[in-house]
mmCIF file of N, CA and C in Angstrom:
data_model
loop_
_atom_site.group_PDB
_atom_site.id
_atom_site.type_symbol
_atom_site.label_atom_id
_atom_site.label_comp_id
_atom_site.label_asym_id
_atom_site.label_seq_id
_atom_site.Cartn_x
_atom_site.Cartn_y
_atom_site.Cartn_z
ATOM 1 N N LEU T 1 0.817 -1.198 0.000
ATOM 2 C CA LEU T 1 0.000 0.000 0.000
ATOM 3 C C LEU T 1 0.860 1.260 0.000
ATOM 4 N N SER T 2 1.968 1.230 0.710
ATOM 5 C CA SER T 2 2.836 2.409 0.735
ATOM 6 C C SER T 2 3.473 2.651 -0.632
ATOM 7 N N ALA T 3 3.728 1.587 -1.385
ATOM 8 C CA ALA T 3 4.282 1.759 -2.741
ATOM 9 C C ALA T 3 3.268 2.462 -3.641
ATOM 10 N N PHE T 4 1.994 2.056 -3.574
ATOM 11 C CA PHE T 4 0.956 2.721 -4.367
ATOM 12 C C PHE T 4 0.798 4.174 -3.946
ATOM 13 N N THR T 5 0.847 4.423 -2.652
ATOM 14 C CA THR T 5 0.723 5.783 -2.153
ATOM 15 C C THR T 5 1.855 6.661 -2.664
ATOM 16 N N SER T 6 3.070 6.141 -2.658
ATOM 17 C CA SER T 6 4.194 6.946 -3.142
ATOM 18 C C SER T 6 4.110 7.179 -4.645
ATOM 19 N N ILE T 7 3.621 6.210 -5.399
ATOM 20 C CA ILE T 7 3.459 6.393 -6.852
ATOM 21 C C ILE T 7 2.438 7.480 -7.135
ATOM 22 N N PHE T 8 1.264 7.401 -6.474
ATOM 23 C CA PHE T 8 0.231 8.391 -6.727
ATOM 24 C C PHE T 8 0.605 9.763 -6.176
ATOM 25 N N THR T 9 1.399 9.822 -5.141
ATOM 26 C CA THR T 9 1.871 11.105 -4.626
ATOM 27 C C THR T 9 2.828 11.760 -5.613
ATOM 28 N N ASN T 10 3.682 10.973 -6.236
ATOM 29 C CA ASN T 10 4.615 11.525 -7.217
ATOM 30 C C ASN T 10 3.921 11.928 -8.503
ATOM 31 N N LEU T 11 2.804 11.299 -8.829
ATOM 32 C CA LEU T 11 2.048 11.653 -10.025
ATOM 33 C C LEU T 11 0.998 12.721 -9.764
ATOM 34 N N SER T 12 0.855 13.140 -8.530
ATOM 35 C CA SER T 12 -0.161 14.111 -8.157
ATOM 36 C C SER T 12 0.137 15.469 -8.779
ATOM 37 N N PHE T 13 -0.928 16.091 -9.285
ATOM 38 C CA PHE T 13 -0.792 17.397 -9.915
ATOM 39 C C PHE T 13 -0.397 18.463 -8.906
ATOM 40 N N SER T 14 -0.884 18.347 -7.680
ATOM 41 C CA SER T 14 -0.606 19.382 -6.675
ATOM 42 C C SER T 14 0.866 19.436 -6.292
ATOM 43 N N LYS T 15 1.605 18.368 -6.575
ATOM 44 C CA LYS T 15 3.042 18.384 -6.287
ATOM 45 C C LYS T 15 3.765 19.375 -7.191
ATOM 46 N N PHE T 16 3.224 19.594 -8.404
ATOM 47 C CA PHE T 16 3.876 20.475 -9.363
ATOM 48 C C PHE T 16 3.317 21.895 -9.344
ATOM 49 N N ILE T 17 2.208 22.126 -8.647
ATOM 50 C CA ILE T 17 1.611 23.455 -8.601
ATOM 51 C C ILE T 17 2.523 24.493 -7.951
ATOM 52 N N PRO T 18 3.209 24.188 -6.834
ATOM 53 C CA PRO T 18 4.038 25.235 -6.234
ATOM 54 C C PRO T 18 5.147 25.742 -7.147
ATOM 55 N N GLY T 19 5.471 25.007 -8.183
ATOM 56 C CA GLY T 19 6.514 25.449 -9.102
ATOM 57 C C GLY T 19 6.045 26.498 -10.092
ATOM 58 N N VAL T 20 4.732 26.733 -10.180
ATOM 59 C CA VAL T 20 4.202 27.717 -11.113
ATOM 60 C C VAL T 20 3.612 28.882 -10.336
ATOM 61 N N GLY T 21 3.464 29.991 -11.007
ATOM 62 C CA GLY T 21 2.865 31.159 -10.377
ATOM 63 C C GLY T 21 1.353 31.059 -10.350
ATOM 64 N N PHE T 22 0.723 31.941 -9.580
ATOM 65 C CA PHE T 22 -0.728 31.908 -9.448
ATOM 66 C C PHE T 22 -1.418 32.225 -10.763
ATOM 67 N N SER T 23 -0.868 33.146 -11.538
ATOM 68 C CA SER T 23 -1.489 33.479 -12.830
ATOM 69 C C SER T 23 -1.403 32.300 -13.795
ATOM 70 N N THR T 24 -0.310 31.559 -13.774
ATOM 71 C CA THR T 24 -0.188 30.363 -14.607
ATOM 72 C C THR T 24 -1.186 29.299 -14.159
ATOM 73 N N PHE T 25 -1.350 29.159 -12.850
ATOM 74 C CA PHE T 25 -2.338 28.230 -12.322
ATOM 75 C C PHE T 25 -3.738 28.610 -12.784
ATOM 76 N N LEU T 26 -4.074 29.902 -12.755
ATOM 77 C CA LEU T 26 -5.394 30.340 -13.205
ATOM 78 C C LEU T 26 -5.602 30.073 -14.688
ATOM 79 N N ILE T 27 -4.548 30.246 -15.484
ATOM 80 C CA ILE T 27 -4.661 29.938 -16.911
ATOM 81 C C ILE T 27 -4.960 28.458 -17.107
ATOM 82 N N MET T 28 -4.251 27.595 -16.385
ATOM 83 C CA MET T 28 -4.503 26.151 -16.486
ATOM 84 C C MET T 28 -5.906 25.813 -15.992
ATOM 85 N N LEU T 29 -6.340 26.460 -14.918
ATOM 86 C CA LEU T 29 -7.661 26.201 -14.357
ATOM 87 C C LEU T 29 -8.759 26.578 -15.341
ATOM 88 N N TYR T 30 -8.658 27.767 -15.916
ATOM 89 C CA TYR T 30 -9.700 28.196 -16.847
ATOM 90 C C TYR T 30 -9.604 27.474 -18.192
ATOM 91 N N LEU T 31 -8.456 26.980 -18.546
ATOM 92 C CA LEU T 31 -8.351 26.112 -19.718
ATOM 93 C C LEU T 31 -9.090 24.800 -19.469
ATOM 94 N N LEU T 32 -8.956 24.262 -18.279
ATOM 95 C CA LEU T 32 -9.682 23.053 -17.900
ATOM 96 C C LEU T 32 -11.189 23.305 -17.878
ATOM 97 N N ILE T 33 -11.610 24.443 -17.370
ATOM 98 C CA ILE T 33 -13.031 24.803 -17.370
ATOM 99 C C ILE T 33 -13.532 24.970 -18.803
ATOM 100 N N PHE T 34 -12.716 25.527 -19.684
ATOM 101 C CA PHE T 34 -13.084 25.661 -21.093
ATOM 102 C C PHE T 34 -13.281 24.291 -21.735
ATOM 103 N N ILE T 35 -12.440 23.333 -21.390
ATOM 104 C CA ILE T 35 -12.591 21.971 -21.917
ATOM 105 C C ILE T 35 -13.898 21.357 -21.413
ATOM 106 N N ILE T 36 -14.243 21.607 -20.163
ATOM 107 C CA ILE T 36 -15.516 21.113 -19.629
ATOM 108 C C ILE T 36 -16.683 21.744 -20.377
ATOM 109 N N ILE T 37 -16.585 23.023 -20.693
ATOM 110 C CA ILE T 37 -17.628 23.701 -21.468
ATOM 111 C C ILE T 37 -17.734 23.088 -22.857
ATOM 112 N N LEU T 38 -16.600 22.782 -23.490
ATOM 113 C CA LEU T 38 -16.627 22.142 -24.811
ATOM 114 C C LEU T 38 -17.301 20.774 -24.753
ATOM 115 N N VAL T 39 -17.053 20.021 -23.702
ATOM 116 C CA VAL T 39 -17.708 18.716 -23.549
ATOM 117 C C VAL T 39 -19.216 18.899 -23.390
ATOM 118 N N ILE T 40 -19.630 19.892 -22.624
ATOM 119 C CA ILE T 40 -21.057 20.162 -22.452
ATOM 120 C C ILE T 40 -21.687 20.527 -23.793
ATOM 121 N N LEU T 41 -21.023 21.399 -24.550
ATOM 122 C CA LEU T 41 -21.544 21.769 -25.866
ATOM 123 C C LEU T 41 -21.588 20.573 -26.803
ATOM 124 N N ASP T 42 -20.611 19.696 -26.714
ATOM 125 C CA ASP T 42 -20.600 18.488 -27.536
ATOM 126 C C ASP T 42 -21.762 17.568 -27.167
ATOM 127 N N ILE T 43 -22.032 17.433 -25.883
ATOM 128 C CA ILE T 43 -23.170 16.620 -25.442
ATOM 129 C C ILE T 43 -24.480 17.195 -25.977
ATOM 130 N N ILE T 44 -24.611 18.506 -25.924
ATOM 131 C CA ILE T 44 -25.823 19.159 -26.436
ATOM 132 C C ILE T 44 -25.952 18.933 -27.936
ATOM 133 N N TYR T 45 -24.851 19.092 -28.680
ATOM 134 C CA TYR T 45 -24.893 18.898 -30.132
ATOM 135 C C TYR T 45 -25.253 17.463 -30.492
ATOM 136 N N VAL T 46 -24.636 16.500 -29.838
ATOM 137 C CA VAL T 46 -24.906 15.093 -30.136
ATOM 138 C C VAL T 46 -26.348 14.745 -29.771
ATOM 139 N N SER T 47 -26.830 15.266 -28.652
ATOM 140 C CA SER T 47 -28.221 15.021 -28.264
ATOM 141 C C SER T 47 -29.193 15.608 -29.271
ATOM 142 N N TYR T 48 -28.922 16.809 -29.721
ATOM 143 C CA TYR T 48 -29.775 17.450 -30.723
ATOM 144 C C TYR T 48 -29.735 16.678 -32.041
ATOM 145 N N SER T 49 -28.564 16.247 -32.453
ATOM 146 C CA SER T 49 -28.435 15.498 -33.709
ATOM 147 C C SER T 49 -29.154 14.159 -33.632
ATOM 148 N N PHE T 50 -29.085 13.502 -32.468
ATOM 149 C CA PHE T 50 -29.823 12.246 -32.299
ATOM 150 C C PHE T 50 -31.330 12.485 -32.352
ATOM 151 N N SER T 51 -31.784 13.599 -31.791
ATOM 152 C CA SER T 51 -33.223 13.871 -31.799
ATOM 153 C C SER T 51 -33.726 14.152 -33.216
ATOM 154 N N LYS T 52 -32.897 14.762 -34.033
ATOM 155 C CA LYS T 52 -33.254 15.042 -35.429
ATOM 156 C C LYS T 52 -32.894 13.887 -36.357
ATOM 157 N N LYS T 53 -32.147 12.913 -35.820
ATOM 158 C CA LYS T 53 -31.682 11.749 -36.589
ATOM 159 C C LYS T 53 -30.894 12.157 -37.822
ATOM 160 N N LYS T 54 -30.073 13.182 -37.619
ATOM 161 C CA LYS T 54 -29.259 13.686 -38.718
ATOM 162 C C LYS T 54 -27.975 14.275 -38.148
ATOM 163 N N PHE T 55 -26.843 13.782 -38.620
ATOM 164 C CA PHE T 55 -25.538 14.290 -38.219
ATOM 165 C C PHE T 55 -24.868 14.954 -39.409
ATOM 166 N N LYS T 56 -24.523 16.233 -39.259
ATOM 167 C CA LYS T 56 -23.730 16.898 -40.291
ATOM 168 C C LYS T 56 -22.277 16.491 -40.180
ATOM 169 N N PHE T 57 -21.807 16.346 -38.938
ATOM 170 C CA PHE T 57 -20.428 15.962 -38.670
ATOM 171 C C PHE T 57 -20.450 14.764 -37.721
ATOM 172 N N THR T 58 -19.532 13.837 -37.931
ATOM 173 C CA THR T 58 -19.479 12.681 -37.029
ATOM 174 C C THR T 58 -18.363 12.793 -36.000
ATOM 175 N N TRP T 59 -17.430 13.718 -36.179
ATOM 176 C CA TRP T 59 -16.320 13.815 -35.237
ATOM 177 C C TRP T 59 -16.773 14.185 -33.822
ATOM 178 N N PRO T 60 -17.846 14.981 -33.622
ATOM 179 C CA PRO T 60 -18.265 15.216 -32.230
ATOM 180 C C PRO T 60 -18.745 13.932 -31.536
ATOM 181 N N LEU T 61 -19.365 13.050 -32.293
ATOM 182 C CA LEU T 61 -19.806 11.776 -31.734
ATOM 183 C C LEU T 61 -18.611 10.893 -31.378
ATOM 184 N N GLU T 62 -17.604 10.880 -32.246
ATOM 185 C CA GLU T 62 -16.387 10.111 -31.970
ATOM 186 C C GLU T 62 -15.643 10.693 -30.771
ATOM 187 N N PHE T 63 -15.586 12.006 -30.669
ATOM 188 C CA PHE T 63 -14.963 12.671 -29.520
ATOM 189 C C PHE T 63 -15.670 12.284 -28.233
ATOM 190 N N LEU T 64 -16.995 12.336 -28.282
ATOM 191 C CA LEU T 64 -17.782 11.997 -27.105
ATOM 192 C C LEU T 64 -17.600 10.536 -26.718
ATOM 193 N N ALA T 65 -17.443 9.672 -27.698
ATOM 194 C CA ALA T 65 -17.322 8.239 -27.423
ATOM 195 C C ALA T 65 -15.929 7.839 -26.935
ATOM 196 N N LYS T 66 -14.899 8.587 -27.305
ATOM 197 C CA LYS T 66 -13.530 8.179 -26.970
ATOM 198 C C LYS T 66 -12.884 9.040 -25.889
ATOM 199 N N VAL T 67 -13.018 10.331 -25.971
ATOM 200 C CA VAL T 67 -12.301 11.223 -25.073
ATOM 201 C C VAL T 67 -13.024 11.402 -23.736
ATOM 202 N N VAL T 68 -14.327 11.545 -23.769
ATOM 203 C CA VAL T 68 -15.072 11.791 -22.537
ATOM 204 C C VAL T 68 -14.955 10.624 -21.553
ATOM 205 N N PRO T 69 -15.102 9.353 -21.991
ATOM 206 C CA PRO T 69 -14.881 8.274 -21.014
ATOM 207 C C PRO T 69 -13.469 8.272 -20.415
ATOM 208 N N LEU T 70 -12.500 8.662 -21.203
ATOM 209 C CA LEU T 70 -11.133 8.764 -20.689
ATOM 210 C C LEU T 70 -11.031 9.853 -19.624
ATOM 211 N N CYS T 71 -11.704 10.971 -19.860
ATOM 212 C CA CYS T 71 -11.666 12.088 -18.898
ATOM 213 C C CYS T 71 -12.355 11.740 -17.591
ATOM 214 N N VAL T 72 -13.397 10.929 -17.644
ATOM 215 C CA VAL T 72 -14.137 10.646 -16.414
ATOM 216 C C VAL T 72 -13.673 9.360 -15.734
ATOM 217 N N THR T 73 -12.693 8.679 -16.302
ATOM 218 C CA THR T 73 -12.139 7.499 -15.633
ATOM 219 C C THR T 73 -10.688 7.752 -15.245
ATOM 220 N N VAL T 74 -9.813 7.819 -16.220
ATOM 221 C CA VAL T 74 -8.380 7.954 -15.953
ATOM 222 C C VAL T 74 -8.030 9.336 -15.406
ATOM 223 N N PHE T 75 -8.593 10.374 -15.992
ATOM 224 C CA PHE T 75 -8.238 11.733 -15.602
ATOM 225 C C PHE T 75 -9.193 12.348 -14.592
ATOM 226 N N PHE T 76 -10.089 11.555 -14.017
ATOM 227 C CA PHE T 76 -11.066 12.107 -13.071
ATOM 228 C C PHE T 76 -10.384 12.710 -11.847
ATOM 229 N N LEU T 77 -9.491 11.957 -11.227
ATOM 230 C CA LEU T 77 -8.828 12.474 -10.016
ATOM 231 C C LEU T 77 -7.935 13.683 -10.284
ATOM 232 N N PRO T 78 -7.100 13.690 -11.336
ATOM 233 C CA PRO T 78 -6.323 14.918 -11.576
ATOM 234 C C PRO T 78 -7.185 16.139 -11.885
ATOM 235 N N ILE T 79 -8.287 15.934 -12.600
ATOM 236 C CA ILE T 79 -9.180 17.060 -12.900
ATOM 237 C C ILE T 79 -9.826 17.565 -11.615
ATOM 238 N N MET T 80 -10.325 16.652 -10.795
ATOM 239 C CA MET T 80 -10.954 17.058 -9.539
ATOM 240 C C MET T 80 -9.944 17.723 -8.601
ATOM 241 N N GLU T 81 -8.733 17.194 -8.566
ATOM 242 C CA GLU T 81 -7.700 17.782 -7.711
ATOM 243 C C GLU T 81 -7.371 19.205 -8.150
ATOM 244 N N THR T 82 -7.320 19.422 -9.453
ATOM 245 C CA THR T 82 -7.034 20.757 -9.974
ATOM 246 C C THR T 82 -8.175 21.715 -9.659
ATOM 247 N N LEU T 83 -9.399 21.261 -9.888
ATOM 248 C CA LEU T 83 -10.540 22.130 -9.633
ATOM 249 C C LEU T 83 -10.690 22.457 -8.146
ATOM 250 N N LEU T 84 -10.519 21.467 -7.306
ATOM 251 C CA LEU T 84 -10.725 21.692 -5.872
ATOM 252 C C LEU T 84 -9.537 22.362 -5.178
ATOM 253 N N SER T 85 -8.405 22.459 -5.869
ATOM 254 C CA SER T 85 -7.263 23.133 -5.245
ATOM 255 C C SER T 85 -7.529 24.619 -5.039
ATOM 256 N N VAL T 86 -8.504 25.174 -5.752
ATOM 257 C CA VAL T 86 -8.857 26.583 -5.559
ATOM 258 C C VAL T 86 -9.465 26.801 -4.178
ATOM 259 N N VAL T 87 -10.230 25.838 -3.695
ATOM 260 C CA VAL T 87 -10.889 26.001 -2.398
ATOM 261 C C VAL T 87 -10.161 25.253 -1.285
ATOM 262 N N SER T 88 -8.974 24.780 -1.577
ATOM 263 C CA SER T 88 -8.165 24.105 -0.564
ATOM 264 C C SER T 88 -7.397 25.165 0.224
ATOM 265 N N CYS T 89 -7.973 25.555 1.355
ATOM 266 C CA CYS T 89 -7.404 26.644 2.151
ATOM 267 C C CYS T 89 -6.965 26.125 3.513
ATOM 268 N N GLU T 90 -6.042 26.842 4.117
ATOM 269 C CA GLU T 90 -5.557 26.510 5.453
ATOM 270 C C GLU T 90 -5.334 27.797 6.232
ATOM 271 N N ASN T 91 -5.333 27.687 7.546
ATOM 272 C CA ASN T 91 -5.091 28.856 8.393
ATOM 273 C C ASN T 91 -3.627 29.263 8.304
ATOM 274 N N SER T 92 -3.411 30.562 8.231
ATOM 275 C CA SER T 92 -2.060 31.091 8.115
ATOM 276 C C SER T 92 -1.638 31.742 9.420
ATOM 277 N N GLU T 93 -0.425 31.449 9.814
ATOM 278 C CA GLU T 93 0.112 32.095 11.015
ATOM 279 C C GLU T 93 0.640 33.486 10.689
ATOM 280 N N ASP T 94 1.092 33.694 9.449
ATOM 281 C CA ASP T 94 1.647 34.981 9.041
ATOM 282 C C ASP T 94 0.567 36.039 8.840
ATOM 283 N N MET T 95 -0.627 35.620 8.416
ATOM 284 C CA MET T 95 -1.690 36.563 8.065
ATOM 285 C C MET T 95 -2.710 36.704 9.206
ATOM 286 N N MET T 96 -2.286 36.514 10.440
ATOM 287 C CA MET T 96 -3.130 36.665 11.629
ATOM 288 C C MET T 96 -4.334 35.726 11.595
ATOM 289 N N GLY T 97 -4.113 34.489 11.235
ATOM 290 C CA GLY T 97 -5.170 33.493 11.263
ATOM 291 C C GLY T 97 -6.081 33.470 10.061
ATOM 292 N N ALA T 98 -5.838 34.316 9.078
ATOM 293 C CA ALA T 98 -6.662 34.306 7.873
ATOM 294 C C ALA T 98 -6.404 33.026 7.094
ATOM 295 N N GLN T 99 -7.405 32.599 6.353
ATOM 296 C CA GLN T 99 -7.225 31.417 5.525
ATOM 297 C C GLN T 99 -6.565 31.810 4.214
ATOM 298 N N VAL T 100 -5.567 31.000 3.824
ATOM 299 C CA VAL T 100 -4.862 31.221 2.567
ATOM 300 C C VAL T 100 -4.908 29.925 1.762
ATOM 301 N N MET T 101 -4.683 30.061 0.474
ATOM 302 C CA MET T 101 -4.661 28.870 -0.369
ATOM 303 C C MET T 101 -3.495 27.981 0.044
ATOM 304 N N GLN T 102 -3.730 26.689 0.029
ATOM 305 C CA GLN T 102 -2.717 25.742 0.472
ATOM 306 C C GLN T 102 -1.503 25.761 -0.452
ATOM 307 N N ASN T 103 -1.721 25.860 -1.758
ATOM 308 C CA ASN T 103 -0.614 25.836 -2.714
ATOM 309 C C ASN T 103 -0.039 27.218 -2.995
ATOM 310 N N PHE T 104 -0.787 28.271 -2.665
ATOM 311 C CA PHE T 104 -0.328 29.648 -2.885
ATOM 312 C C PHE T 104 -0.575 30.441 -1.607
ATOM 313 N N PRO T 105 0.361 30.391 -0.664
ATOM 314 C CA PRO T 105 0.127 31.018 0.643
ATOM 315 C C PRO T 105 0.009 32.538 0.621
ATOM 316 N N ASP T 106 0.296 33.181 -0.496
ATOM 317 C CA ASP T 106 0.145 34.632 -0.563
ATOM 318 C C ASP T 106 -1.256 35.056 -1.012
ATOM 319 N N ILE T 107 -2.110 34.102 -1.374
ATOM 320 C CA ILE T 107 -3.474 34.397 -1.803
ATOM 321 C C ILE T 107 -4.425 34.119 -0.641
ATOM 322 N N VAL T 108 -5.134 35.154 -0.200
ATOM 323 C CA VAL T 108 -6.088 35.031 0.902
ATOM 324 C C VAL T 108 -7.394 34.458 0.354
ATOM 325 N N CYS T 109 -7.907 33.435 1.032
ATOM 326 C CA CYS T 109 -9.133 32.760 0.586
ATOM 327 C C CYS T 109 -10.374 33.578 0.932
ATOM 328 N N TRP T 110 -11.383 33.438 0.078
ATOM 329 C CA TRP T 110 -12.710 33.976 0.284
ATOM 330 C C TRP T 110 -12.749 35.490 0.369
ATOM 331 N N GLN T 111 -11.809 36.148 -0.303
ATOM 332 C CA GLN T 111 -11.811 37.602 -0.382
ATOM 333 C C GLN T 111 -11.443 38.015 -1.796
ATOM 334 N N GLY T 112 -12.030 39.064 -2.266
ATOM 335 C CA GLY T 112 -11.686 39.622 -3.569
ATOM 336 C C GLY T 112 -11.924 38.641 -4.712
ATOM 337 N N TRP T 113 -10.945 38.553 -5.595
ATOM 338 C CA TRP T 113 -11.070 37.708 -6.780
ATOM 339 C C TRP T 113 -11.082 36.225 -6.449
ATOM 340 N N HIS T 114 -10.544 35.845 -5.309
ATOM 341 C CA HIS T 114 -10.576 34.429 -4.945
ATOM 342 C C HIS T 114 -12.011 33.932 -4.821
ATOM 343 N N MET T 115 -12.896 34.762 -4.317
ATOM 344 C CA MET T 115 -14.301 34.380 -4.183
ATOM 345 C C MET T 115 -14.894 34.082 -5.568
ATOM 346 N N PHE T 116 -14.595 34.919 -6.540
ATOM 347 C CA PHE T 116 -15.088 34.692 -7.905
ATOM 348 C C PHE T 116 -14.546 33.380 -8.467
ATOM 349 N N HIS T 117 -13.227 33.174 -8.342
ATOM 350 C CA HIS T 117 -12.618 31.942 -8.865
ATOM 351 C C HIS T 117 -13.197 30.714 -8.154
ATOM 352 N N ALA T 118 -13.439 30.817 -6.856
ATOM 353 C CA ALA T 118 -13.969 29.686 -6.093
ATOM 354 C C ALA T 118 -15.396 29.354 -6.525
ATOM 355 N N VAL T 119 -16.237 30.355 -6.718
ATOM 356 C CA VAL T 119 -17.630 30.116 -7.118
ATOM 357 C C VAL T 119 -17.679 29.497 -8.516
ATOM 358 N N VAL T 120 -16.921 30.058 -9.439
ATOM 359 C CA VAL T 120 -16.890 29.509 -10.804
ATOM 360 C C VAL T 120 -16.376 28.072 -10.789
ATOM 361 N N THR T 121 -15.328 27.832 -10.040
ATOM 362 C CA THR T 121 -14.740 26.493 -9.985
ATOM 363 C C THR T 121 -15.697 25.497 -9.346
ATOM 364 N N LEU T 122 -16.350 25.870 -8.264
ATOM 365 C CA LEU T 122 -17.299 24.964 -7.620
ATOM 366 C C LEU T 122 -18.493 24.660 -8.520
ATOM 367 N N PHE T 123 -18.937 25.650 -9.286
ATOM 368 C CA PHE T 123 -20.033 25.432 -10.231
ATOM 369 C C PHE T 123 -19.638 24.397 -11.291
ATOM 370 N N PHE T 124 -18.463 24.575 -11.894
ATOM 371 C CA PHE T 124 -18.036 23.645 -12.934
ATOM 372 C C PHE T 124 -17.593 22.303 -12.360
ATOM 373 N N THR T 125 -17.163 22.278 -11.111
ATOM 374 C CA THR T 125 -16.864 21.002 -10.461
ATOM 375 C C THR T 125 -18.138 20.183 -10.319
ATOM 376 N N SER T 126 -19.219 20.815 -9.907
ATOM 377 C CA SER T 126 -20.481 20.080 -9.765
ATOM 378 C C SER T 126 -20.982 19.592 -11.113
ATOM 379 N N ILE T 127 -20.825 20.389 -12.158
ATOM 380 C CA ILE T 127 -21.220 19.947 -13.499
ATOM 381 C C ILE T 127 -20.354 18.774 -13.949
ATOM 382 N N PHE T 128 -19.058 18.851 -13.699
ATOM 383 C CA PHE T 128 -18.160 17.766 -14.092
ATOM 384 C C PHE T 128 -18.493 16.479 -13.347
ATOM 385 N N VAL T 129 -18.781 16.572 -12.065
ATOM 386 C CA VAL T 129 -19.144 15.381 -11.287
ATOM 387 C C VAL T 129 -20.446 14.783 -11.815
ATOM 388 N N PHE T 130 -21.401 15.626 -12.161
ATOM 389 C CA PHE T 130 -22.666 15.149 -12.724
ATOM 390 C C PHE T 130 -22.435 14.423 -14.052
ATOM 391 N N ILE T 131 -21.653 15.025 -14.935
ATOM 392 C CA ILE T 131 -21.351 14.389 -16.232
ATOM 393 C C ILE T 131 -20.579 13.098 -16.022
ATOM 394 N N ALA T 132 -19.604 13.115 -15.137
ATOM 395 C CA ALA T 132 -18.804 11.912 -14.879
ATOM 396 C C ALA T 132 -19.680 10.789 -14.322
ATOM 397 N N SER T 133 -20.629 11.128 -13.477
ATOM 398 C CA SER T 133 -21.520 10.110 -12.924
ATOM 399 C C SER T 133 -22.375 9.479 -14.011
ATOM 400 N N ILE T 134 -22.909 10.302 -14.875
ATOM 401 C CA ILE T 134 -23.763 9.788 -15.960
ATOM 402 C C ILE T 134 -22.931 8.916 -16.910
ATOM 403 N N VAL T 135 -21.751 9.385 -17.279
ATOM 404 C CA VAL T 135 -20.905 8.619 -18.188
ATOM 405 C C VAL T 135 -20.455 7.306 -17.533
ATOM 406 N N ALA T 136 -20.113 7.352 -16.262
ATOM 407 C CA ALA T 136 -19.697 6.129 -15.566
ATOM 408 C C ALA T 136 -20.857 5.128 -15.482
ATOM 409 N N LEU T 137 -22.070 5.605 -15.218
ATOM 410 C CA LEU T 137 -23.223 4.708 -15.211
ATOM 411 C C LEU T 137 -23.490 4.124 -16.591
ATOM 412 N N THR T 138 -23.270 4.917 -17.629
ATOM 413 C CA THR T 138 -23.463 4.423 -18.996
ATOM 414 C C THR T 138 -22.416 3.381 -19.371
ATOM 415 N N ILE T 139 -21.169 3.633 -18.997
ATOM 416 C CA ILE T 139 -20.095 2.713 -19.375
ATOM 417 C C ILE T 139 -20.171 1.426 -18.566
ATOM 418 N N PHE T 140 -20.332 1.549 -17.263
ATOM 419 C CA PHE T 140 -20.232 0.387 -16.406
ATOM 420 C C PHE T 140 -21.581 -0.188 -16.061
#
């Protein structure tokens, strides 16, 4: 069990986050949210095409059939870890007990722009969990 723990700890995305700046982290975060939005739009397009029984393009169906199951099985934990790292806060001794982000101790949690990033991230996290649940029930 300790061997598996050390392997997954070394492959963990949060291990590499402290090496990047907060703005780079936000770019990666919103890129991930953009990918989730693209998957949602793809689901809507495929659903609409099935209802009309007419596909103009087949690549969205192939994308949905191959990439989405991969995202909700193999990449589920790294995606969730990235999304939830925004709300992963801890008490700071330097900031008089204020909560700061665990990976970025200079960012105060639940104030200013952090509140916006946290709300957006939690919204898309819930959507991703919902999609992952449906896809997992369909596959398995």
